[in-house]
Short mmCIF file of N, CA and C in Angstrom, two decimals:
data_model
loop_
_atom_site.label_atom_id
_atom_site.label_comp_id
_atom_site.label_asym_id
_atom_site.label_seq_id
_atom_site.Cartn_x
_atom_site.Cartn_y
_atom_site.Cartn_z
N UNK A 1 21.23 17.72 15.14
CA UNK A 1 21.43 16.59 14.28
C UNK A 1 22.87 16.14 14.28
N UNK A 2 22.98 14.94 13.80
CA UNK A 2 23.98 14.30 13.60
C UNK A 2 24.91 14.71 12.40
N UNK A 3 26.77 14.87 12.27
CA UNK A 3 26.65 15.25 11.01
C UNK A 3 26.92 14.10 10.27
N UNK A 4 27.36 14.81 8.99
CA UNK A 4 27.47 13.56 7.70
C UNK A 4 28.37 12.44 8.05
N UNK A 5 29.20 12.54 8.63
CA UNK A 5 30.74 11.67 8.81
C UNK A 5 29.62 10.60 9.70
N UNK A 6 29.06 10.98 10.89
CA UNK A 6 28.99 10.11 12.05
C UNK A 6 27.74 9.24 11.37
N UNK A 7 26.73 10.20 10.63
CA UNK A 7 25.64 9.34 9.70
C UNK A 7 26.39 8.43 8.92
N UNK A 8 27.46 8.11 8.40
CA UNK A 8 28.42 7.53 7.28
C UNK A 8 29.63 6.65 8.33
N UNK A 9 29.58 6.60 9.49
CA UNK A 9 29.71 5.72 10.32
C UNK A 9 28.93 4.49 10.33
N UNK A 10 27.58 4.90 10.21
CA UNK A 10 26.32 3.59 10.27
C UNK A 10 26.15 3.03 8.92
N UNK A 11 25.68 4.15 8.27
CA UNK A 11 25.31 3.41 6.59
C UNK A 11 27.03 3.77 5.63
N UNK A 12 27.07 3.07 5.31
CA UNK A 12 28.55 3.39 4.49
C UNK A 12 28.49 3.91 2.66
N UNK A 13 26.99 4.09 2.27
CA UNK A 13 26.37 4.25 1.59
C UNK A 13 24.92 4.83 1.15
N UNK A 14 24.88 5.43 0.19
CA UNK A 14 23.41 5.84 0.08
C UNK A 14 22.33 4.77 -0.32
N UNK A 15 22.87 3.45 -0.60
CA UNK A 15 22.31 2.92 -1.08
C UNK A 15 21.42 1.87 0.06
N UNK A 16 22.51 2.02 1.15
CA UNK A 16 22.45 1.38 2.32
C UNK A 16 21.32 2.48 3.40
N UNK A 17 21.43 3.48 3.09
CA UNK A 17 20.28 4.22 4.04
C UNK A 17 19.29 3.74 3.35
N UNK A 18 18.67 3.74 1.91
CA UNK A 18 17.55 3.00 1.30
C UNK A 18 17.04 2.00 1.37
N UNK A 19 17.83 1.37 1.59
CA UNK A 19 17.96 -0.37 1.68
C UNK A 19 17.58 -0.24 3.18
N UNK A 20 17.84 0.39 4.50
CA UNK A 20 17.28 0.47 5.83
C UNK A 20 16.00 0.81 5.24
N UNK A 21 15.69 1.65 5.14
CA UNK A 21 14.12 2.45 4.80
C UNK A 21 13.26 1.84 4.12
N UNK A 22 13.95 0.78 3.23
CA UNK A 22 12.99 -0.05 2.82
C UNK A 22 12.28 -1.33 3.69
N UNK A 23 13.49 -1.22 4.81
CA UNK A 23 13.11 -2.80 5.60
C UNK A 23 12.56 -2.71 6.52
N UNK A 24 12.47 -1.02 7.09
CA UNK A 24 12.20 -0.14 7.74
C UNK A 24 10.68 -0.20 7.83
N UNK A 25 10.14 0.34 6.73
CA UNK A 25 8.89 0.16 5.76
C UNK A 25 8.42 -1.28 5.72
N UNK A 26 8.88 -1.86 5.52
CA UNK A 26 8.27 -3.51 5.02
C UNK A 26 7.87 -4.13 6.49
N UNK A 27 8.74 -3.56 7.68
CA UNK A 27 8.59 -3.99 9.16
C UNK A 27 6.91 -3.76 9.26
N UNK A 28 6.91 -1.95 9.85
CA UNK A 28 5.50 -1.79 9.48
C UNK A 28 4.13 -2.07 8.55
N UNK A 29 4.93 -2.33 6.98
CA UNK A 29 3.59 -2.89 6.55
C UNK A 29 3.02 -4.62 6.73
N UNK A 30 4.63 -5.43 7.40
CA UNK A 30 4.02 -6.12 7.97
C UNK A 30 2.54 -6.56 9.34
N UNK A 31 3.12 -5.18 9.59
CA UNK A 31 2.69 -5.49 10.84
C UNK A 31 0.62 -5.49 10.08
N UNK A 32 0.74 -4.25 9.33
CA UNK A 32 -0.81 -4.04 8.91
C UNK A 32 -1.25 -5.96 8.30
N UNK A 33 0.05 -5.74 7.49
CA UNK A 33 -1.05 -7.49 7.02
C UNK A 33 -1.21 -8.33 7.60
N UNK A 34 -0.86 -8.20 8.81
CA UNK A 34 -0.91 -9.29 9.81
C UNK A 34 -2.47 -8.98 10.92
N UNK A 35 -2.75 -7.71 11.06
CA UNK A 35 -4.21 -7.50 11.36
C UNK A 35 -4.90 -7.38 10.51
N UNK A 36 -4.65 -7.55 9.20
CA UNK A 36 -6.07 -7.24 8.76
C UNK A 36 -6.16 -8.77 8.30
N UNK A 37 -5.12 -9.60 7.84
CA UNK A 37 -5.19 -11.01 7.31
C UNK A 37 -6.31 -11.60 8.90
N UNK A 38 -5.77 -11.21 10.04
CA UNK A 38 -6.25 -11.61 11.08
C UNK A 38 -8.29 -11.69 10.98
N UNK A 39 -8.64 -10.36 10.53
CA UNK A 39 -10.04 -10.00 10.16
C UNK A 39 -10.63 -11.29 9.69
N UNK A 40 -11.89 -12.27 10.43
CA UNK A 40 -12.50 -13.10 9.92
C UNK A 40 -13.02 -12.17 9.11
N UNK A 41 -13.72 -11.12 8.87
CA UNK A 41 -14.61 -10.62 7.75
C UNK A 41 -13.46 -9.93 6.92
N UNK A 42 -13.58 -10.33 5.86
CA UNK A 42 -13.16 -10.17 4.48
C UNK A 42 -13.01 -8.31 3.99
N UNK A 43 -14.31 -8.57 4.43
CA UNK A 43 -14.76 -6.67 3.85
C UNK A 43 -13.70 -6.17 5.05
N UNK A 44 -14.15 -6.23 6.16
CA UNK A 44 -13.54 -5.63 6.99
C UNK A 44 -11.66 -5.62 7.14
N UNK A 45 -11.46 -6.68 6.70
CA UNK A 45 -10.04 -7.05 6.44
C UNK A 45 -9.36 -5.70 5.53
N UNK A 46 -9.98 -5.43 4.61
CA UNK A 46 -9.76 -4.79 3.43
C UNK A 46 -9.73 -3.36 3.61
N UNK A 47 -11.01 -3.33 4.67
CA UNK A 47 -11.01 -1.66 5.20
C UNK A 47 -10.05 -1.44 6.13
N UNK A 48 -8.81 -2.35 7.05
CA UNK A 48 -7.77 -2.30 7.90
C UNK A 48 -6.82 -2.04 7.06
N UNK A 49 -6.63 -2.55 5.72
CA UNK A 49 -5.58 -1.96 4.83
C UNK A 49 -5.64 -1.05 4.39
N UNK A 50 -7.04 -0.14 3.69
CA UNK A 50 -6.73 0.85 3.73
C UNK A 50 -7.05 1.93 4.40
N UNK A 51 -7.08 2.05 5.45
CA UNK A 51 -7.49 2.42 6.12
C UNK A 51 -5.84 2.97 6.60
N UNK A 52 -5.09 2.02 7.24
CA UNK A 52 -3.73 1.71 7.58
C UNK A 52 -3.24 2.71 6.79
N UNK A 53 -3.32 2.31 5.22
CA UNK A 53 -2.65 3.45 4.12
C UNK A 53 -2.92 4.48 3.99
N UNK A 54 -4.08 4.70 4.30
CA UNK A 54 -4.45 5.96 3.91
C UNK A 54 -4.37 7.14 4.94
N UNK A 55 -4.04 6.81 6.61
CA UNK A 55 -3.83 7.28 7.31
C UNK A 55 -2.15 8.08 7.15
N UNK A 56 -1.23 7.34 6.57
CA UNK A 56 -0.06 7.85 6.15
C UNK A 56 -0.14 8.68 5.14
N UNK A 57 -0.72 8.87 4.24
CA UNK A 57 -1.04 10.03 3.32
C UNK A 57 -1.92 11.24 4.08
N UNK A 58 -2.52 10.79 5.22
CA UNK A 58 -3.44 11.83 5.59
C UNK A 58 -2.87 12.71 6.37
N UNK A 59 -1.58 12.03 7.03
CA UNK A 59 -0.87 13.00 8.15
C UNK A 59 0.30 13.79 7.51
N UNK A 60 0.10 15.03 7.60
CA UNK A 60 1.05 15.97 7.34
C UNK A 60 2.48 15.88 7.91
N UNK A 61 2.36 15.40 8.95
CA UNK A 61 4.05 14.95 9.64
C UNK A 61 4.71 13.96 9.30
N UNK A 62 4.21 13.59 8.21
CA UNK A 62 4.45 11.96 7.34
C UNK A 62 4.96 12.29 5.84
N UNK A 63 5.12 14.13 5.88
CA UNK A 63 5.20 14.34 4.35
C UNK A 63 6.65 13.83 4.11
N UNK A 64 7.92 13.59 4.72
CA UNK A 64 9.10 13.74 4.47
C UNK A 64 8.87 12.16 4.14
N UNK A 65 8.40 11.28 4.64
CA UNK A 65 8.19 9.96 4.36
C UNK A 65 7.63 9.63 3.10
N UNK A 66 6.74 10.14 2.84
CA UNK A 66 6.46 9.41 1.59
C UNK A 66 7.89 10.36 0.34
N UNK A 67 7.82 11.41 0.70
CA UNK A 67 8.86 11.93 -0.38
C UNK A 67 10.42 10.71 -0.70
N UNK A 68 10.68 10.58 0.66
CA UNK A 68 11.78 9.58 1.10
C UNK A 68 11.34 7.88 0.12
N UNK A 69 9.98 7.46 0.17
CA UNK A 69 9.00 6.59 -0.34
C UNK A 69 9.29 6.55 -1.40
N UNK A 70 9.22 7.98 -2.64
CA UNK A 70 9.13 8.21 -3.63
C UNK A 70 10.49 8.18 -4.15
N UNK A 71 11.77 8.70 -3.33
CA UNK A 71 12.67 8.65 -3.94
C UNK A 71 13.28 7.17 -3.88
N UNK A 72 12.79 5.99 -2.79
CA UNK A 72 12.88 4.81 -3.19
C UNK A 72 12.94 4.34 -4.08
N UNK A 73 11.51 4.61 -4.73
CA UNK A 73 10.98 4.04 -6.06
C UNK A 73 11.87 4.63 -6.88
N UNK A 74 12.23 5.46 -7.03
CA UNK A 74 13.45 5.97 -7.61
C UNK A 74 14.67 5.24 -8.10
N UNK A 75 15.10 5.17 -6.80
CA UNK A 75 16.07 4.71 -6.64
C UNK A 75 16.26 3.07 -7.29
N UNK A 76 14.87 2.65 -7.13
CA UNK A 76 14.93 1.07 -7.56
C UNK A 76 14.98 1.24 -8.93
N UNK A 77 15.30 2.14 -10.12
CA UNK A 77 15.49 1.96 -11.18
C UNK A 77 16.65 1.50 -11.45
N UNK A 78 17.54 2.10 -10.58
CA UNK A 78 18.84 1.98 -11.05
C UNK A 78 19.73 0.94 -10.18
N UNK A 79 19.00 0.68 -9.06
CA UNK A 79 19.78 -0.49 -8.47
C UNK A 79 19.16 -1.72 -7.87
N UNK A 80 19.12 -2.84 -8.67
CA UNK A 80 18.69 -3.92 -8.39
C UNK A 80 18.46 -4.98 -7.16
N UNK A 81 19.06 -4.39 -6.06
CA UNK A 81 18.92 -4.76 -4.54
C UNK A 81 17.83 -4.05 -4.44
N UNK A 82 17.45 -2.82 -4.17
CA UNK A 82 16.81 -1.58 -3.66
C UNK A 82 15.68 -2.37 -4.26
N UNK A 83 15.43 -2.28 -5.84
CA UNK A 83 14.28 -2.84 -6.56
C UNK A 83 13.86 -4.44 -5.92
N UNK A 84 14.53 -5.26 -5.46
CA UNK A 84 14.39 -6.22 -4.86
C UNK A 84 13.58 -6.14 -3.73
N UNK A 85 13.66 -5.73 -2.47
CA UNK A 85 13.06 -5.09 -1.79
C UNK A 85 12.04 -4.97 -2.01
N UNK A 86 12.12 -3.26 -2.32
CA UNK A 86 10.47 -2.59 -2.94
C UNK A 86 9.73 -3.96 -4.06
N UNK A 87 9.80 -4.75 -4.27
CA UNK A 87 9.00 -5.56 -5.44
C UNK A 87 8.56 -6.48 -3.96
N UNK A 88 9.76 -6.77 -2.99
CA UNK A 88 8.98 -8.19 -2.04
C UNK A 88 8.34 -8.10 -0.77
N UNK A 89 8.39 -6.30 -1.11
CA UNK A 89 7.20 -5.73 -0.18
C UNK A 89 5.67 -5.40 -0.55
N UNK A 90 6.05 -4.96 -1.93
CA UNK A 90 4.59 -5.12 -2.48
C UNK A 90 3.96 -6.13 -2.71
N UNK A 91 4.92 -7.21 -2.86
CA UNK A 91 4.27 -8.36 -3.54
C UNK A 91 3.63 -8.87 -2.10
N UNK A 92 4.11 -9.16 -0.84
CA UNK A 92 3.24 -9.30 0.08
C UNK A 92 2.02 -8.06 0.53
N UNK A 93 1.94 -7.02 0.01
CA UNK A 93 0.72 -6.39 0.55
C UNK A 93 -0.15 -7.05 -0.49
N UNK A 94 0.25 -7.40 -1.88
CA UNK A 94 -0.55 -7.83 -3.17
C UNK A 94 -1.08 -9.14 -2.41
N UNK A 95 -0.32 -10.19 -1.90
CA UNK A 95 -0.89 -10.79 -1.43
C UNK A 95 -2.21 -10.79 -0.29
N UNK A 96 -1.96 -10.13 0.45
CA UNK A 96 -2.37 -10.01 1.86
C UNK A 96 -3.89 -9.69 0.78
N UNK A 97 -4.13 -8.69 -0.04
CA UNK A 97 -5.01 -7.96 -0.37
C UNK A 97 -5.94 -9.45 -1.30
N UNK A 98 -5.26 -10.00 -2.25
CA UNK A 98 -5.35 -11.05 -2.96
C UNK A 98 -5.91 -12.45 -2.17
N UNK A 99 -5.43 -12.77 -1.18
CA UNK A 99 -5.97 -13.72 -0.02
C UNK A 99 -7.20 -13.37 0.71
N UNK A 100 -7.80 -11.92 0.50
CA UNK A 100 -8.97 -11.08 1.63
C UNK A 100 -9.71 -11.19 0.19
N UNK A 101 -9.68 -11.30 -0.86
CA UNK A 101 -10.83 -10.91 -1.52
C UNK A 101 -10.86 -12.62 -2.25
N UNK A 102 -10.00 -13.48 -2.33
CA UNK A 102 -10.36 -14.78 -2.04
C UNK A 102 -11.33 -15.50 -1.36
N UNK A 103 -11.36 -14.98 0.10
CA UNK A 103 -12.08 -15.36 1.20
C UNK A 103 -13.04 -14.96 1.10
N UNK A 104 -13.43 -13.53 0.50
CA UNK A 104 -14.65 -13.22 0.31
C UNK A 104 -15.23 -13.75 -0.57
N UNK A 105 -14.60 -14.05 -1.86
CA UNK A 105 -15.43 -14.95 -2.86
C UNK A 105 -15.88 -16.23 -2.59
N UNK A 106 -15.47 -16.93 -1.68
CA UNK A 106 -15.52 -18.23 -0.90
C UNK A 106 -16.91 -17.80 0.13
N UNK A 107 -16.67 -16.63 0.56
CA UNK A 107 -17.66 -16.69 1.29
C UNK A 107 -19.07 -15.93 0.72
N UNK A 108 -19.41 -15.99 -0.20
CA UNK A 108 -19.87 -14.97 -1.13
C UNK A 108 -19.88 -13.87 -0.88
N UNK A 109 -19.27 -12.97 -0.13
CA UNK A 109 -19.21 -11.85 -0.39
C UNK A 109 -18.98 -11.09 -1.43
N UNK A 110 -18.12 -11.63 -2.12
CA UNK A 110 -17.18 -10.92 -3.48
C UNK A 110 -17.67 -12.05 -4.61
N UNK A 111 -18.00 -11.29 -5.76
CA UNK A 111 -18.04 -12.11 -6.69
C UNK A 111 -16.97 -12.98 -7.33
N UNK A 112 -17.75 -14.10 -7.68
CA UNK A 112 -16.10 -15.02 -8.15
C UNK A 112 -15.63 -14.95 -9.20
N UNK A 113 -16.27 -14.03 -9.97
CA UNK A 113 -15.47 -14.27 -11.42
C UNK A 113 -14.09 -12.83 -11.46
N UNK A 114 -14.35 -12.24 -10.03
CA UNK A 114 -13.26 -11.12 -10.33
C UNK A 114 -11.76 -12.03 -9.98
N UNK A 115 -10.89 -11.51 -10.70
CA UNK A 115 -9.16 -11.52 -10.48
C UNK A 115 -9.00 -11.48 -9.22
N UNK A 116 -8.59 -11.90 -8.29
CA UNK A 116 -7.88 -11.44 -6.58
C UNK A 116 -6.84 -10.59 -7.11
N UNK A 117 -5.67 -10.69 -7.62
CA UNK A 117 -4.70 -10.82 -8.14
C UNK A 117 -4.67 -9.31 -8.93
N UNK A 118 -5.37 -9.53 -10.27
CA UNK A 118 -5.62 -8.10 -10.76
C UNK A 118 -6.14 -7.09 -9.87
N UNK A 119 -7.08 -7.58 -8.88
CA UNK A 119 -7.65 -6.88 -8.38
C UNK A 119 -6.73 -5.85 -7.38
N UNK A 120 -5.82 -6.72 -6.72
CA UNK A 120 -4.98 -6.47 -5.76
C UNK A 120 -3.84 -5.30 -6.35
N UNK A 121 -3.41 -5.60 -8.09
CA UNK A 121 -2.27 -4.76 -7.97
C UNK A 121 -3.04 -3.59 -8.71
N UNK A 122 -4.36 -3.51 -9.06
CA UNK A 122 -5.22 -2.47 -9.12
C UNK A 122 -5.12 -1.26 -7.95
N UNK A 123 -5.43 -2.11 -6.44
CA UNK A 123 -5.36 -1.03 -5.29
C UNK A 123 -3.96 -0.87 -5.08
N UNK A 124 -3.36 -1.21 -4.95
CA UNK A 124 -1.51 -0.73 -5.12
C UNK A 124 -1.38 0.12 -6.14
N UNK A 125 -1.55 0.58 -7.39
CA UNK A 125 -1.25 1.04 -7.92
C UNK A 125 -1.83 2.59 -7.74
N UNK A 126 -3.20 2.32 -7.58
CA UNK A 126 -4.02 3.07 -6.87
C UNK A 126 -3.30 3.92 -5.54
N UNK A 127 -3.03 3.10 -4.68
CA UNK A 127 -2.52 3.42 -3.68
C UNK A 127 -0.86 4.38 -4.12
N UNK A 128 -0.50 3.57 -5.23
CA UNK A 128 1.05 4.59 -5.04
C UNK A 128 0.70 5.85 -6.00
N UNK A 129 -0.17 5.89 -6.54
CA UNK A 129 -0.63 7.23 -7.35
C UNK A 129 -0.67 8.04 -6.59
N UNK A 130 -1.41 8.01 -5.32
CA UNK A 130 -2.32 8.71 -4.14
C UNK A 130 -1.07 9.56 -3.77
N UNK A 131 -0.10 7.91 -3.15
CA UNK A 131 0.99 8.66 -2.84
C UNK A 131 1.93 9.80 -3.31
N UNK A 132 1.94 9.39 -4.88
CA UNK A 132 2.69 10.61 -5.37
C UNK A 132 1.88 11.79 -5.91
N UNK A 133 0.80 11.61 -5.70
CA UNK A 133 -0.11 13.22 -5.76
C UNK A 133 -0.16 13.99 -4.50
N UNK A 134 -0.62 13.27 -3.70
CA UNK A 134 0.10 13.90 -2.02
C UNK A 134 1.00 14.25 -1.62
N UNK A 135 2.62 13.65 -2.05
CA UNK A 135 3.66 14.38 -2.23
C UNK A 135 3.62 16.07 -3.53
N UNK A 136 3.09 15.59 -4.39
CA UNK A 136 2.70 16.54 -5.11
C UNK A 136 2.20 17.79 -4.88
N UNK A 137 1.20 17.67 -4.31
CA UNK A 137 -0.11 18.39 -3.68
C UNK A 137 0.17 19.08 -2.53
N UNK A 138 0.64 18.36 -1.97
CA UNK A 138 0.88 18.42 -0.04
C UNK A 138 -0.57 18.11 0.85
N UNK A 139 -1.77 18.03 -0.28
CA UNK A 139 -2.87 17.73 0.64
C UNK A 139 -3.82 16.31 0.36
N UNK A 140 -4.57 16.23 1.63
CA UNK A 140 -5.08 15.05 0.90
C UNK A 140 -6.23 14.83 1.75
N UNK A 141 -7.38 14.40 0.75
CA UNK A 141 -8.87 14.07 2.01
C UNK A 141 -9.24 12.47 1.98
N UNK A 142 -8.95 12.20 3.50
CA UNK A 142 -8.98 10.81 3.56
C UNK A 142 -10.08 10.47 3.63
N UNK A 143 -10.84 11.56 4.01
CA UNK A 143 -12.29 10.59 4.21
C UNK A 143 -13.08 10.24 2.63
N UNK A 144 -13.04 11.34 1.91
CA UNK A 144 -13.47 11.63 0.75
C UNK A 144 -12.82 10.36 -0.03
N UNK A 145 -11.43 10.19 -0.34
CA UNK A 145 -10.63 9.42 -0.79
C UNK A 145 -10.57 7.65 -0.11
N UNK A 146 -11.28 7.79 1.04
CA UNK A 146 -11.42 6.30 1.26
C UNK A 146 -12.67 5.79 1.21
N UNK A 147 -13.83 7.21 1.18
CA UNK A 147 -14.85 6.56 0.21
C UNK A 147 -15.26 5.82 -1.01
N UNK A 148 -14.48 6.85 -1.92
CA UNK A 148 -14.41 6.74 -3.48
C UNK A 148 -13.49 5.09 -3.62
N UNK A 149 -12.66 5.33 -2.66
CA UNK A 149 -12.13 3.69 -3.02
C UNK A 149 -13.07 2.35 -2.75
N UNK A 150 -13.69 2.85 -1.32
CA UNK A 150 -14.07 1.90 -0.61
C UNK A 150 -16.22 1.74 -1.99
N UNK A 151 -16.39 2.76 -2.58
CA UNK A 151 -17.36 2.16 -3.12
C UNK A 151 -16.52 1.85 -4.61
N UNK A 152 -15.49 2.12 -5.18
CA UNK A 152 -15.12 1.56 -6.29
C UNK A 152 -14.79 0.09 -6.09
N UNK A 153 -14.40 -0.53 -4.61
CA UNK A 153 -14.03 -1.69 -4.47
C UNK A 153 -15.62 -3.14 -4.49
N UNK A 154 -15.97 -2.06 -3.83
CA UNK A 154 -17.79 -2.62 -3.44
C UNK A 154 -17.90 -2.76 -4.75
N UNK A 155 -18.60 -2.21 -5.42
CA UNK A 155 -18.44 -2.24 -6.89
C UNK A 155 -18.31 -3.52 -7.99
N UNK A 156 -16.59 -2.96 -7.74
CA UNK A 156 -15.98 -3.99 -8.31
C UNK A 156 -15.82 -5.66 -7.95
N UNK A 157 -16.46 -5.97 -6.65
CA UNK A 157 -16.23 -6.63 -5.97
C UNK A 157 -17.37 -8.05 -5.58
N UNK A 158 -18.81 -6.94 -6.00
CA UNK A 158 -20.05 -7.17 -5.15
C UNK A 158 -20.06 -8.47 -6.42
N UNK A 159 -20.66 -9.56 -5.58
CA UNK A 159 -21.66 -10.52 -6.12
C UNK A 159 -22.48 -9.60 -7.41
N UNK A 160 -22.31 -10.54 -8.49
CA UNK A 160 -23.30 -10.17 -9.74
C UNK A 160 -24.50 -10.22 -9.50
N UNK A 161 -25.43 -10.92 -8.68
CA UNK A 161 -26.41 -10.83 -8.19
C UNK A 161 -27.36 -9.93 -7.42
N UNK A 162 -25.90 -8.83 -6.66
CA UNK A 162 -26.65 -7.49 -5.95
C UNK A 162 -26.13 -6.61 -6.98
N UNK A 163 -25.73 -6.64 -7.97
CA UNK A 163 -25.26 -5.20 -8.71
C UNK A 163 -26.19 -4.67 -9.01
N UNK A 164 -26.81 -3.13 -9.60
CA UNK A 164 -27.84 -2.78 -9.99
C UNK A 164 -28.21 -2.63 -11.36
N UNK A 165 -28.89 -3.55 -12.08
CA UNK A 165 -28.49 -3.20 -13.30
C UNK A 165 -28.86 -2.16 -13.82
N UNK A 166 -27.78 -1.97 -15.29
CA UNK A 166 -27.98 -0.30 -16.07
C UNK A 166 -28.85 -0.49 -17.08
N UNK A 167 -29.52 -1.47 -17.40
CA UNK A 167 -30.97 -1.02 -18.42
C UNK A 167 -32.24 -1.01 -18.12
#
């Protein structure tokens, strides 16, 4: 490894290695919203996101990353660039997610009286829980865990017309 001085050559700050890692991060999650926005099917759109996400929680060689992730979020308490960032990266996955369940309501797939919007910072939130129980934990079952999402979304999601009713 490199030592501290020559690392402190590049970033002149800690705030500045964060601030990489965040743009770092936002590169790649561009890249996901850009295939799954791509998805004519809606449903399927939705299963590329998390799918995408949930693959980073699933890999063990990814643990230093989300820890690094976590101390982001951290970090954005106290400094208002950093928090800048992390807010205009989520706010485009919120979108990306918010625009796919639009399309589905348009196309009836998804019922229309749900939120896009609520709905969207529902699975984000969802999603950063995951994250910090997996840092927590150290383990995590993706398949199990992208079930439970993928029928809580169905669910929440489906046309009032196929739901089953409870009386």
């Amino acid at each position: 490894g490199d030592s501290q001085g020559t690392f402190y050559l590049y970033f002149e700050t800690k705030d500045d290695v964060i601030a990489a890692l965040a743009d770092d991060r936002n590169r790649s999650t561009a890249l996901i919203n850009v295939l799954a926005g791509a998805e004519v099917d809606p449903v399927i759109g939705l299963k590329i996101l998390f799918d995408s996400h949930g693959q980073t929680l699933s890999d063990a060689q990814r643990a230093d990353e989300r820890r690094v992730a976590i101390q982001g979020w951290a970090e954005a308490l106290r400094n208002d660039s950093i928090r800048q960032r992390l807010i205009a990266n989520t706010e485009r996955v919120q979108q990306e997610i918010a625009t796919l369940i639009e399309r589905g309501q348009q196309s009836g797939r998804f019922r229309a009286d749900a939120d896009p919007g609520g709905v969207a910072r529902a699975l984000i939130a969802l999603f950063q829980g995951l994250t910090l129980m997996t840092a927590w934990n150290g383990n995590f079952d993706a398949e199990l865990t992208a079930k439970s999402i993928e029928n809580m979304v169905r669910g929440a999601l489906a046309p009032l017309n196929h739901q089953r009713k409870t009386d």
